[in-house]
Amino acid sequence: MRILGIDPGLNITGYGVVEVERDRCVYIRHGVFRTKPAQARLDRLLYLRDEVRAIAVECGATAGAIEAGFVGQNMRAAMALGEARAAALLGMADAGLQVAEYAPALVKQTVSGYGRGEKSQVAEMVRLQLGLKAVPTPADAADALAVAITHWAHARLGAL
Amino acid sequence: MRILGIDPGLNITGYGVVEVERDRCVYIRHGVFRTKPAQARLDRLLYLRDEVRAIAVECGATAGAIEAGFVGQNMRAAMALGEARAAALLGMADAGLQVAEYAPALVKQTVSGYGRGEKSQVAEMVRLQLGLKAVPTPADAADALAVAITHWAHARLGAL
């Protein structure tokens, strides 16, 4: 199973890809897609949808995972996050992936052993978990890897 | 020009289609797409995206218009609205439409002559504007026709 994890956002969407080898979770790739506030809203959503679909196909992902909830800022930010989330979800679906959703607190709990972990803590735990030499950056890509790891951990539990 | 207007929502998305004949705006069709909270989020978004794309193609729409803002409820509602909005926007884009966005207050102002019109007032003004015998229902579909009329009114001003 090759898992594409997504941490959605309108300005910056992180992605992280891991491969499950028996009971190990192996790092494949991570990065981000950015759009600019000056672009038309629809152009930003089309770009995110198409890039997510493309990375899923390019990496040969067979499963998708995405953050489900939201971190409270304001209504406008919540709606923008919803738009980015939908674009990413539809991109993964268009690539033929089944997509699982995980609440941010669950993702942090899974990779760091307890909830409410700091951003830097999540990135460091992702680094340790995947045996990387450096902490994956930016934070959005580290979070996306954390979501992918969470899907691996839960699929593993479900398989017992 | 045939305009597809959309009033997006996760539970219920209204659509309304009008045809511009010289300086007249002629009613073609209206209705709603519904999804259920019990469905998976992605299934609901896929359904909305695909139905919006299908109605755009089926009606031969050449332009799209959608409500841009949000009516304040709470963060969760704002994010759900964002998701539905993105699904509808992507559906229209997939059908090849250029899409314009109009703030709810502007839509109400355009069809009823001043802002903050009541829902029933908007529907009645849509009825009068399009010369319909009965008020279009449900309210989401009437709002979608109002968005389409707004696009016609603004395109008309722009053409002067």
PDB file of C-alpha atoms in Angstrom:
ATOM      1  CA  MET A   1       0.000   0.000   0.000  1.00  0.00           C
ATOM      2  CA  ARG A   2       1.305   3.430  -0.944  1.00  0.00           C
ATOM      3  CA  ILE A   3      -0.349   6.249   1.008  1.00  0.00           C
ATOM      4  CA  LEU A   4      -0.741   9.879  -0.052  1.00  0.00           C
ATOM      5  CA  GLY A   5      -1.289  12.138   2.972  1.00  0.00           C
ATOM      6  CA  ILE A   6      -2.640  15.661   2.513  1.00  0.00           C
ATOM      7  CA  ASP A   7      -2.654  18.665   4.848  1.00  0.00           C
ATOM      8  CA  PRO A   8      -4.992  20.990   2.934  1.00  0.00           C
ATOM      9  CA  GLY A   9      -4.873  24.770   2.792  1.00  0.00           C
ATOM     10  CA  LEU A  10      -5.709  27.384   0.181  1.00  0.00           C
ATOM     11  CA  ASN A  11      -2.347  29.191   0.415  1.00  0.00           C
ATOM     12  CA  ILE A  12      -0.311  26.047   0.965  1.00  0.00           C
ATOM     13  CA  THR A  13      -1.264  22.375   0.763  1.00  0.00           C
ATOM     14  CA  GLY A  14       1.241  19.846   2.054  1.00  0.00           C
ATOM     15  CA  TYR A  15       1.594  16.326   0.677  1.00  0.00           C
ATOM     16  CA  GLY A  16       3.532  13.340   1.919  1.00  0.00           C
ATOM     17  CA  VAL A  17       3.870   9.857   0.439  1.00  0.00           C
ATOM     18  CA  VAL A  18       4.821   6.701   2.332  1.00  0.00           C
ATOM     19  CA  GLU A  19       5.041   3.066   1.298  1.00  0.00           C
ATOM     20  CA  VAL A  20       3.982   0.292   3.645  1.00  0.00           C
ATOM     21  CA  GLU A  21       6.426  -2.639   3.592  1.00  0.00           C
ATOM     22  CA  ARG A  22       5.179  -5.392   5.887  1.00  0.00           C
ATOM     23  CA  ASP A  23       5.075  -3.621   9.285  1.00  0.00           C
ATOM     24  CA  ARG A  24       7.343  -0.773   8.222  1.00  0.00           C
ATOM     25  CA  CYS A  25       6.410   2.651   6.932  1.00  0.00           C
ATOM     26  CA  VAL A  26       8.935   3.870   4.349  1.00  0.00           C
ATOM     27  CA  TYR A  27       9.398   7.476   3.261  1.00  0.00           C
ATOM     28  CA  ILE A  28       8.890   8.183  -0.439  1.00  0.00           C
ATOM     29  CA  ARG A  29       8.391  11.896  -0.955  1.00  0.00           C
ATOM     30  CA  HIS A  30       6.987  15.154   0.423  1.00  0.00           C
ATOM     31  CA  GLY A  31       6.359  18.696  -0.695  1.00  0.00           C
ATOM     32  CA  VAL A  32       3.806  21.488  -0.991  1.00  0.00           C
ATOM     33  CA  PHE A  33       1.552  23.169  -3.522  1.00  0.00           C
ATOM     34  CA  ARG A  34       1.092  26.915  -3.177  1.00  0.00           C
ATOM     35  CA  THR A  35      -1.453  29.313  -4.617  1.00  0.00           C
ATOM     36  CA  LYS A  36      -1.552  33.093  -4.317  1.00  0.00           C
ATOM     37  CA  PRO A  37      -4.362  35.237  -2.870  1.00  0.00           C
ATOM     38  CA  ALA A  38      -4.150  37.390  -6.023  1.00  0.00           C
ATOM     39  CA  GLN A  39      -5.301  34.446  -8.182  1.00  0.00           C
ATOM     40  CA  ALA A  40      -9.012  33.881  -8.845  1.00  0.00           C
ATOM     41  CA  ARG A  41     -10.520  31.532  -6.272  1.00  0.00           C
ATOM     42  CA  LEU A  42     -11.552  28.988  -8.899  1.00  0.00           C
ATOM     43  CA  ASP A  43      -8.076  28.978 -10.465  1.00  0.00           C
ATOM     44  CA  ARG A  44      -6.590  28.206  -7.041  1.00  0.00           C
ATOM     45  CA  LEU A  45      -9.009  25.322  -6.474  1.00  0.00           C
ATOM     46  CA  LEU A  46      -8.459  23.907  -9.966  1.00  0.00           C
ATOM     47  CA  TYR A  47      -4.697  24.050  -9.444  1.00  0.00           C
ATOM     48  CA  LEU A  48      -4.891  22.279  -6.062  1.00  0.00           C
ATOM     49  CA  ARG A  49      -7.309  19.641  -7.395  1.00  0.00           C
ATOM     50  CA  ASP A  50      -5.172  18.952 -10.469  1.00  0.00           C
ATOM     51  CA  GLU A  51      -1.840  18.904  -8.585  1.00  0.00           C
ATOM     52  CA  VAL A  52      -3.178  16.505  -5.937  1.00  0.00           C
ATOM     53  CA  ARG A  53      -4.539  14.242  -8.668  1.00  0.00           C
ATOM     54  CA  ALA A  54      -1.215  14.402 -10.539  1.00  0.00           C
ATOM     55  CA  ILE A  55       0.932  13.609  -7.490  1.00  0.00           C
ATOM     56  CA  ALA A  56      -1.347  10.675  -6.615  1.00  0.00           C
ATOM     57  CA  VAL A  57      -0.948   9.218 -10.105  1.00  0.00           C
ATOM     58  CA  GLU A  58       2.777  10.035 -10.372  1.00  0.00           C
ATOM     59  CA  CYS A  59       3.594   8.392  -7.018  1.00  0.00           C
ATOM     60  CA  GLY A  60       1.379   5.375  -7.675  1.00  0.00           C
ATOM     61  CA  ALA A  61      -0.600   6.047  -4.485  1.00  0.00           C
ATOM     62  CA  THR A  62      -3.222   3.421  -3.668  1.00  0.00           C
ATOM     63  CA  ALA A  63      -4.767   5.094  -0.618  1.00  0.00           C
ATOM     64  CA  GLY A  64      -5.374   8.666   0.490  1.00  0.00           C
ATOM     65  CA  ALA A  65      -5.547  10.302   3.906  1.00  0.00           C
ATOM     66  CA  ILE A  66      -6.465  13.879   4.791  1.00  0.00           C
ATOM     67  CA  GLU A  67      -6.919  16.037   7.884  1.00  0.00           C
ATOM     68  CA  ALA A  68     -10.613  16.179   8.718  1.00  0.00           C
ATOM     69  CA  GLY A  69     -11.107  18.981  11.195  1.00  0.00           C
ATOM     70  CA  PHE A  70     -10.043  22.563  11.385  1.00  0.00           C
ATOM     71  CA  VAL A  71      -8.011  24.749  13.637  1.00  0.00           C
ATOM     72  CA  GLY A  72     -10.223  27.630  14.707  1.00  0.00           C
ATOM     73  CA  GLN A  73      -9.310  31.019  13.273  1.00  0.00           C
ATOM     74  CA  ASN A  74     -12.341  32.721  11.803  1.00  0.00           C
ATOM     75  CA  MET A  75     -15.268  32.018   9.502  1.00  0.00           C
ATOM     76  CA  ARG A  76     -13.508  33.240   6.392  1.00  0.00           C
ATOM     77  CA  ALA A  77     -10.503  31.005   7.110  1.00  0.00           C
ATOM     78  CA  ALA A  78     -12.784  28.055   7.839  1.00  0.00           C
ATOM     79  CA  MET A  79     -14.569  28.474   4.506  1.00  0.00           C
ATOM     80  CA  ALA A  80     -11.274  28.793   2.614  1.00  0.00           C
ATOM     81  CA  LEU A  81     -10.008  25.643   4.337  1.00  0.00           C
ATOM     82  CA  GLY A  82     -13.215  23.852   3.368  1.00  0.00           C
ATOM     83  CA  GLU A  83     -12.695  24.859  -0.260  1.00  0.00           C
ATOM     84  CA  ALA A  84      -9.097  23.625  -0.272  1.00  0.00           C
ATOM     85  CA  ARG A  85     -10.116  20.395   1.475  1.00  0.00           C
ATOM     86  CA  ALA A  86     -12.812  19.719  -1.124  1.00  0.00           C
ATOM     87  CA  ALA A  87     -10.385  20.384  -3.991  1.00  0.00           C
ATOM     88  CA  ALA A  88      -7.853  17.951  -2.492  1.00  0.00           C
ATOM     89  CA  LEU A  89     -10.524  15.315  -1.754  1.00  0.00           C
ATOM     90  CA  LEU A  90     -11.862  15.499  -5.314  1.00  0.00           C
ATOM     91  CA  GLY A  91      -8.330  15.317  -6.723  1.00  0.00           C
ATOM     92  CA  MET A  92      -7.649  12.120  -4.785  1.00  0.00           C
ATOM     93  CA  ALA A  93     -11.007  10.655  -5.796  1.00  0.00           C
ATOM     94  CA  ASP A  94     -10.316  11.508  -9.452  1.00  0.00           C
ATOM     95  CA  ALA A  95      -7.040   9.549  -9.140  1.00  0.00           C
ATOM     96  CA  GLY A  96      -9.056   6.544  -7.976  1.00  0.00           C
ATOM     97  CA  LEU A  97      -8.031   6.655  -4.304  1.00  0.00           C
ATOM     98  CA  GLN A  98     -10.175   5.661  -1.354  1.00  0.00           C
ATOM     99  CA  VAL A  99      -9.734   8.474   1.147  1.00  0.00           C
ATOM    100  CA  ALA A 100      -9.747   8.281   4.939  1.00  0.00           C
ATOM    101  CA  GLU A 101     -10.137  11.359   7.155  1.00  0.00           C
ATOM    102  CA  TYR A 102      -8.390  11.900  10.472  1.00  0.00           C
ATOM    103  CA  ALA A 103      -8.937  14.666  13.028  1.00  0.00           C
ATOM    104  CA  PRO A 104      -5.817  16.797  13.661  1.00  0.00           C
ATOM    105  CA  ALA A 105      -5.735  15.731  17.344  1.00  0.00           C
ATOM    106  CA  LEU A 106      -5.715  12.062  16.318  1.00  0.00           C
ATOM    107  CA  VAL A 107      -2.867  12.654  13.859  1.00  0.00           C
ATOM    108  CA  LYS A 108      -0.788  14.383  16.538  1.00  0.00           C
ATOM    109  CA  GLN A 109      -1.617  11.652  19.057  1.00  0.00           C
ATOM    110  CA  THR A 110      -0.627   8.919  16.607  1.00  0.00           C
ATOM    111  CA  VAL A 111       2.763  10.343  15.680  1.00  0.00           C
ATOM    112  CA  SER A 112       3.733  11.919  18.973  1.00  0.00           C
ATOM    113  CA  GLY A 113       2.107   9.621  21.511  1.00  0.00           C
ATOM    114  CA  TYR A 114      -0.215  12.269  22.901  1.00  0.00           C
ATOM    115  CA  GLY A 115      -2.487  15.017  21.604  1.00  0.00           C
ATOM    116  CA  ARG A 116      -1.849  18.724  21.276  1.00  0.00           C
ATOM    117  CA  GLY A 117       1.751  18.238  20.129  1.00  0.00           C
ATOM    118  CA  GLU A 118       3.510  21.335  18.870  1.00  0.00           C
ATOM    119  CA  LYS A 119       4.137  21.664  15.140  1.00  0.00           C
ATOM    120  CA  SER A 120       7.880  21.185  15.614  1.00  0.00           C
ATOM    121  CA  GLN A 121       7.261  18.110  17.770  1.00  0.00           C
ATOM    122  CA  VAL A 122       5.132  16.492  15.053  1.00  0.00           C
ATOM    123  CA  ALA A 123       7.835  17.139  12.444  1.00  0.00           C
ATOM    124  CA  GLU A 124      10.517  15.642  14.698  1.00  0.00           C
ATOM    125  CA  MET A 125       8.400  12.538  15.391  1.00  0.00           C
ATOM    126  CA  VAL A 126       7.795  12.156  11.642  1.00  0.00           C
ATOM    127  CA  ARG A 127      11.558  12.368  11.121  1.00  0.00           C
ATOM    128  CA  LEU A 128      12.208   9.652  13.727  1.00  0.00           C
ATOM    129  CA  GLN A 129       9.340   7.462  12.505  1.00  0.00           C
ATOM    130  CA  LEU A 130      10.578   7.522   8.903  1.00  0.00           C
ATOM    131  CA  GLY A 131      14.296   7.490   9.759  1.00  0.00           C
ATOM    132  CA  LEU A 132      15.007  10.745   7.941  1.00  0.00           C
ATOM    133  CA  LYS A 133      18.242  12.644   8.472  1.00  0.00           C
ATOM    134  CA  ALA A 134      16.547  16.045   8.598  1.00  0.00           C
ATOM    135  CA  VAL A 135      13.160  17.213   9.793  1.00  0.00           C
ATOM    136  CA  PRO A 136      10.809  17.427   6.764  1.00  0.00           C
ATOM    137  CA  THR A 137       9.885  21.002   5.847  1.00  0.00           C
ATOM    138  CA  PRO A 138       7.812  23.058   5.528  1.00  0.00           C
ATOM    139  CA  ALA A 139       5.482  22.208   8.436  1.00  0.00           C
ATOM    140  CA  ASP A 140       2.573  21.568   6.038  1.00  0.00           C
ATOM    141  CA  ALA A 141       4.517  18.784   4.311  1.00  0.00           C
ATOM    142  CA  ALA A 142       5.569  17.304   7.684  1.00  0.00           C
ATOM    143  CA  ASP A 143       1.894  17.345   8.726  1.00  0.00           C
ATOM    144  CA  ALA A 144       0.956  15.593   5.483  1.00  0.00           C
ATOM    145  CA  LEU A 145       3.512  12.855   6.204  1.00  0.00           C
ATOM    146  CA  ALA A 146       2.018  12.612   9.715  1.00  0.00           C
ATOM    147  CA  VAL A 147      -1.446  12.080   8.212  1.00  0.00           C
ATOM    148  CA  ALA A 148      -0.058   9.347   5.938  1.00  0.00           C
ATOM    149  CA  ILE A 149       1.644   7.673   8.936  1.00  0.00           C
ATOM    150  CA  THR A 150      -1.643   7.889  10.856  1.00  0.00           C
ATOM    151  CA  HIS A 151      -3.420   6.066   8.045  1.00  0.00           C
ATOM    152  CA  TRP A 152      -0.742   3.374   8.064  1.00  0.00           C
ATOM    153  CA  ALA A 153      -1.027   2.981  11.862  1.00  0.00           C
ATOM    154  CA  HIS A 154      -4.812   2.697  11.731  1.00  0.00           C
ATOM    155  CA  ALA A 155      -4.893   0.365   8.727  1.00  0.00           C
ATOM    156  CA  ARG A 156      -2.392  -1.792  10.617  1.00  0.00           C
ATOM    157  CA  LEU A 157      -4.590  -1.890  13.732  1.00  0.00           C
ATOM    158  CA  GLY A 158      -7.592  -2.728  11.577  1.00  0.00           C
ATOM    159  CA  ALA A 159      -5.710  -5.641   9.988  1.00  0.00           C
ATOM    160  CA  LEU A 160      -4.964  -7.350  13.332  1.00  0.00           C
TER     161      LEU A 160
ATOM    162  CA  MET B   1     -25.709  33.654 -23.162  1.00  0.00           C
ATOM    163  CA  ARG B   2     -27.218  30.942 -20.976  1.00  0.00           C
ATOM    164  CA  ILE B   3     -26.381  31.398 -17.284  1.00  0.00           C
ATOM    165  CA  LEU B   4     -26.240  28.688 -14.618  1.00  0.00           C
ATOM    166  CA  GLY B   5     -26.629  30.197 -11.136  1.00  0.00           C
ATOM    167  CA  ILE B   6     -25.658  28.180  -8.062  1.00  0.00           C
ATOM    168  CA  ASP B   7     -26.526  28.662  -4.385  1.00  0.00           C
ATOM    169  CA  PRO B   8     -24.137  26.143  -2.816  1.00  0.00           C
ATOM    170  CA  GLY B   9     -24.697  24.078   0.325  1.00  0.00           C
ATOM    171  CA  LEU B  10     -23.655  20.644   1.501  1.00  0.00           C
ATOM    172  CA  ASN B  11     -27.185  19.522   2.430  1.00  0.00           C
ATOM    173  CA  ILE B  12     -28.891  21.327  -0.419  1.00  0.00           C
ATOM    174  CA  THR B  13     -27.459  23.120  -3.451  1.00  0.00           C
ATOM    175  CA  GLY B  14     -29.844  25.190  -5.531  1.00  0.00           C
ATOM    176  CA  TYR B  15     -29.458  25.770  -9.257  1.00  0.00           C
ATOM    177  CA  GLY B  16     -31.233  28.099 -11.646  1.00  0.00           C
ATOM    178  CA  VAL B  17     -30.802  28.566 -15.389  1.00  0.00           C
ATOM    179  CA  VAL B  18     -31.736  31.657 -17.385  1.00  0.00           C
ATOM    180  CA  GLU B  19     -31.262  32.602 -21.023  1.00  0.00           C
ATOM    181  CA  VAL B  20     -30.392  36.128 -22.061  1.00  0.00           C
ATOM    182  CA  GLU B  21     -32.382  37.240 -25.110  1.00  0.00           C
ATOM    183  CA  ARG B  22     -31.326  40.727 -26.108  1.00  0.00           C
ATOM    184  CA  ASP B  23     -32.138  42.765 -22.961  1.00  0.00           C
ATOM    185  CA  ARG B  24     -34.507  40.153 -21.530  1.00  0.00           C
ATOM    186  CA  CYS B  25     -33.725  37.434 -19.015  1.00  0.00           C
ATOM    187  CA  VAL B  26     -35.796  34.311 -19.724  1.00  0.00           C
ATOM    188  CA  TYR B  27     -36.463  31.499 -17.270  1.00  0.00           C
ATOM    189  CA  ILE B  28     -35.245  28.053 -18.336  1.00  0.00           C
ATOM    190  CA  ARG B  29     -35.135  25.781 -15.289  1.00  0.00           C
ATOM    191  CA  HIS B  30     -34.482  25.505 -11.555  1.00  0.00           C
ATOM    192  CA  GLY B  31     -34.083  22.806  -8.917  1.00  0.00           C
ATOM    193  CA  VAL B  32     -31.890  21.465  -6.120  1.00  0.00           C
ATOM    194  CA  PHE B  33     -29.363  18.715  -5.423  1.00  0.00           C
ATOM    195  CA  ARG B  34     -29.476  17.173  -1.957  1.00  0.00           C
ATOM    196  CA  THR B  35     -26.997  15.044  -0.057  1.00  0.00           C
ATOM    197  CA  LYS B  36     -27.448  13.397   3.339  1.00  0.00           C
ATOM    198  CA  PRO B  37     -25.294  13.900   6.463  1.00  0.00           C
ATOM    199  CA  ALA B  38     -25.102  10.089   6.761  1.00  0.00           C
ATOM    200  CA  GLN B  39     -23.141   9.887   3.471  1.00  0.00           C
ATOM    201  CA  ALA B  40     -19.338  10.052   3.469  1.00  0.00           C
ATOM    202  CA  ARG B  41     -18.130  13.625   2.996  1.00  0.00           C
ATOM    203  CA  LEU B  42     -16.261  12.790  -0.197  1.00  0.00           C
ATOM    204  CA  ASP B  43     -19.303  11.037  -1.691  1.00  0.00           C
ATOM    205  CA  ARG B  44     -21.369  14.161  -1.046  1.00  0.00           C
ATOM    206  CA  LEU B  45     -18.776  16.403  -2.715  1.00  0.00           C
ATOM    207  CA  LEU B  46     -18.390  14.071  -5.699  1.00  0.00           C
ATOM    208  CA  TYR B  47     -22.163  13.995  -6.130  1.00  0.00           C
ATOM    209  CA  LEU B  48     -22.478  17.798  -6.000  1.00  0.00           C
ATOM    210  CA  ARG B  49     -19.545  18.294  -8.371  1.00  0.00           C
ATOM    211  CA  ASP B  50     -20.850  15.763 -10.885  1.00  0.00           C
ATOM    212  CA  GLU B  51     -24.478  16.982 -10.732  1.00  0.00           C
ATOM    213  CA  VAL B  52     -23.443  20.614 -11.225  1.00  0.00           C
ATOM    214  CA  ARG B  53     -21.270  19.613 -14.177  1.00  0.00           C
ATOM    215  CA  ALA B  54     -24.111  17.519 -15.633  1.00  0.00           C
ATOM    216  CA  ILE B  55     -26.741  20.261 -15.334  1.00  0.00           C
ATOM    217  CA  ALA B  56     -24.356  22.767 -16.922  1.00  0.00           C
ATOM    218  CA  VAL B  57     -23.814  20.478 -19.915  1.00  0.00           C
ATOM    219  CA  GLU B  58     -27.469  19.388 -20.132  1.00  0.00           C
ATOM    220  CA  CYS B  59     -28.761  22.985 -20.125  1.00  0.00           C
ATOM    221  CA  GLY B  60     -26.094  24.209 -22.533  1.00  0.00           C
ATOM    222  CA  ALA B  61     -24.943  26.842 -20.024  1.00  0.00           C
ATOM    223  CA  THR B  62     -22.252  29.192 -21.319  1.00  0.00           C
ATOM    224  CA  ALA B  63     -21.605  31.120 -18.097  1.00  0.00           C
ATOM    225  CA  GLY B  64     -21.697  30.325 -14.396  1.00  0.00           C
ATOM    226  CA  ALA B  65     -22.469  32.446 -11.340  1.00  0.00           C
ATOM    227  CA  ILE B  66     -22.218  31.512  -7.677  1.00  0.00           C
ATOM    228  CA  GLU B  67     -22.705  33.125  -4.264  1.00  0.00           C
ATOM    229  CA  ALA B  68     -19.320  34.192  -2.957  1.00  0.00           C
ATOM    230  CA  GLY B  69     -19.735  34.985   0.712  1.00  0.00           C
ATOM    231  CA  PHE B  70     -21.227  33.211   3.636  1.00  0.00           C
ATOM    232  CA  VAL B  71     -23.970  33.772   6.127  1.00  0.00           C
ATOM    233  CA  GLY B  72     -22.417  33.500   9.578  1.00  0.00           C
ATOM    234  CA  GLN B  73     -23.411  30.449  11.577  1.00  0.00           C
ATOM    235  CA  ASN B  74     -20.345  28.717  12.990  1.00  0.00           C
ATOM    236  CA  MET B  75     -16.916  27.462  11.930  1.00  0.00           C
ATOM    237  CA  ARG B  76     -18.134  23.969  11.117  1.00  0.00           C
ATOM    238  CA  ALA B  77     -20.922  25.340   8.919  1.00  0.00           C
ATOM    239  CA  ALA B  78     -18.487  27.735   7.228  1.00  0.00           C
ATOM    240  CA  MET B  79     -16.111  24.879   6.382  1.00  0.00           C
ATOM    241  CA  ALA B  80     -18.950  22.702   5.052  1.00  0.00           C
ATOM    242  CA  LEU B  81     -20.146  25.609   2.906  1.00  0.00           C
ATOM    243  CA  GLY B  82     -16.600  26.057   1.610  1.00  0.00           C
ATOM    244  CA  GLU B  83     -16.462  22.402   0.626  1.00  0.00           C
ATOM    245  CA  ALA B  84     -19.798  22.578  -1.192  1.00  0.00           C
ATOM    246  CA  ARG B  85     -18.768  25.823  -2.906  1.00  0.00           C
ATOM    247  CA  ALA B  86     -15.529  24.260  -4.154  1.00  0.00           C
ATOM    248  CA  ALA B  87     -17.359  21.186  -5.459  1.00  0.00           C
ATOM    249  CA  ALA B  88     -19.829  23.391  -7.363  1.00  0.00           C
ATOM    250  CA  LEU B  89     -17.067  25.688  -8.697  1.00  0.00           C
ATOM    251  CA  LEU B  90     -15.034  22.712  -9.944  1.00  0.00           C
ATOM    252  CA  GLY B  91     -18.145  21.162 -11.513  1.00  0.00           C
ATOM    253  CA  MET B  92     -18.816  24.358 -13.467  1.00  0.00           C
ATOM    254  CA  ALA B  93     -15.165  24.644 -14.489  1.00  0.00           C
ATOM    255  CA  ASP B  94     -15.165  21.004 -15.644  1.00  0.00           C
ATOM    256  CA  ALA B  95     -18.149  21.876 -17.850  1.00  0.00           C
ATOM    257  CA  GLY B  96     -16.064  24.630 -19.442  1.00  0.00           C
ATOM    258  CA  LEU B  97     -17.848  27.592 -17.844  1.00  0.00           C
ATOM    259  CA  GLN B  98     -16.286  30.861 -16.828  1.00  0.00           C
ATOM    260  CA  VAL B  99     -17.596  31.518 -13.319  1.00  0.00           C
ATOM    261  CA  ALA B 100     -18.353  34.862 -11.676  1.00  0.00           C
ATOM    262  CA  GLU B 101     -18.845  35.246  -7.935  1.00  0.00           C
ATOM    263  CA  TYR B 102     -21.311  37.605  -6.260  1.00  0.00           C
ATOM    264  CA  ALA B 103     -21.653  38.452  -2.570  1.00  0.00           C
ATOM    265  CA  PRO B 104     -25.080  37.541  -1.110  1.00  0.00           C
ATOM    266  CA  ALA B 105     -25.810  41.206  -0.300  1.00  0.00           C
ATOM    267  CA  LEU B 106     -25.147  42.185  -3.919  1.00  0.00           C
ATOM    268  CA  VAL B 107     -27.465  39.443  -5.189  1.00  0.00           C
ATOM    269  CA  LYS B 108     -30.268  40.615  -2.887  1.00  0.00           C
ATOM    270  CA  GLN B 109     -29.638  44.225  -3.849  1.00  0.00           C
ATOM    271  CA  THR B 110     -29.739  43.403  -7.556  1.00  0.00           C
ATOM    272  CA  VAL B 111     -33.008  41.477  -7.518  1.00  0.00           C
ATOM    273  CA  SER B 112     -34.866  43.389  -4.820  1.00  0.00           C
ATOM    274  CA  GLY B 113     -33.505  46.899  -5.237  1.00  0.00           C
ATOM    275  CA  TYR B 114     -31.880  47.071  -1.825  1.00  0.00           C
ATOM    276  CA  GLY B 115     -29.774  44.831   0.448  1.00  0.00           C
ATOM    277  CA  ARG B 116     -30.830  42.594   3.311  1.00  0.00           C
ATOM    278  CA  GLY B 117     -33.978  41.401   1.558  1.00  0.00           C
ATOM    279  CA  GLU B 118     -35.838  38.556   3.220  1.00  0.00           C
ATOM    280  CA  LYS B 119     -35.679  35.119   1.583  1.00  0.00           C
ATOM    281  CA  SER B 120     -39.363  35.318   0.612  1.00  0.00           C
ATOM    282  CA  GLN B 121     -38.817  38.775  -0.859  1.00  0.00           C
ATOM    283  CA  VAL B 122     -35.967  37.537  -3.071  1.00  0.00           C
ATOM    284  CA  ALA B 123     -38.108  34.649  -4.338  1.00  0.00           C
ATOM    285  CA  GLU B 124     -41.002  37.013  -5.125  1.00  0.00           C
ATOM    286  CA  MET B 125     -38.709  39.413  -6.975  1.00  0.00           C
ATOM    287  CA  VAL B 126     -37.288  36.480  -8.955  1.00  0.00           C
ATOM    288  CA  ARG B 127     -40.852  35.478  -9.831  1.00  0.00           C
ATOM    289  CA  LEU B 128     -41.693  38.991 -11.045  1.00  0.00           C
ATOM    290  CA  GLN B 129     -38.383  39.405 -12.880  1.00  0.00           C
ATOM    291  CA  LEU B 130     -38.803  36.148 -14.806  1.00  0.00           C
ATOM    292  CA  GLY B 131     -42.587  36.444 -15.219  1.00  0.00           C
ATOM    293  CA  LEU B 132     -43.299  33.146 -13.460  1.00  0.00           C
ATOM    294  CA  LYS B 133     -46.801  32.239 -12.292  1.00  0.00           C
ATOM    295  CA  ALA B 134     -45.606  30.837  -8.957  1.00  0.00           C
ATOM    296  CA  VAL B 135     -42.720  31.683  -6.662  1.00  0.00           C
ATOM    297  CA  PRO B 136     -39.807  29.297  -7.421  1.00  0.00           C
ATOM    298  CA  THR B 137     -39.179  26.813  -4.600  1.00  0.00           C
ATOM    299  CA  PRO B 138     -37.360  25.748  -2.538  1.00  0.00           C
ATOM    300  CA  ALA B 139     -35.602  28.952  -1.391  1.00  0.00           C
ATOM    301  CA  ASP B 140     -32.190  27.581  -2.464  1.00  0.00           C
ATOM    302  CA  ALA B 141     -33.366  27.279  -6.068  1.00  0.00           C
ATOM    303  CA  ALA B 142     -34.903  30.775  -5.953  1.00  0.00           C
ATOM    304  CA  ASP B 143     -31.578  32.095  -4.639  1.00  0.00           C
ATOM    305  CA  ALA B 144     -29.766  30.321  -7.471  1.00  0.00           C
ATOM    306  CA  LEU B 145     -32.044  32.022 -10.025  1.00  0.00           C
ATOM    307  CA  ALA B 146     -31.326  35.321  -8.232  1.00  0.00           C
ATOM    308  CA  VAL B 147     -27.570  34.735  -8.671  1.00  0.00           C
ATOM    309  CA  ALA B 148     -28.081  33.991 -12.368  1.00  0.00           C
ATOM    310  CA  ILE B 149     -30.167  37.183 -12.751  1.00  0.00           C
ATOM    311  CA  THR B 150     -27.424  39.128 -10.956  1.00  0.00           C
ATOM    312  CA  HIS B 151     -24.880  37.868 -13.470  1.00  0.00           C
ATOM    313  CA  TRP B 152     -27.124  38.914 -16.328  1.00  0.00           C
ATOM    314  CA  ALA B 153     -27.635  42.384 -14.803  1.00  0.00           C
ATOM    315  CA  HIS B 154     -23.897  42.874 -14.295  1.00  0.00           C
ATOM    316  CA  ALA B 155     -22.880  41.507 -17.697  1.00  0.00           C
ATOM    317  CA  ARG B 156     -25.433  43.918 -19.180  1.00  0.00           C
ATOM    318  CA  LEU B 157     -23.963  46.899 -17.324  1.00  0.00           C
ATOM    319  CA  GLY B 158     -20.484  45.829 -18.405  1.00  0.00           C
ATOM    320  CA  ALA B 159     -21.600  45.749 -22.056  1.00  0.00           C
ATOM    321  CA  LEU B 160     -22.787  49.370 -22.054  1.00  0.00           C
TER     322      LEU B 160
END
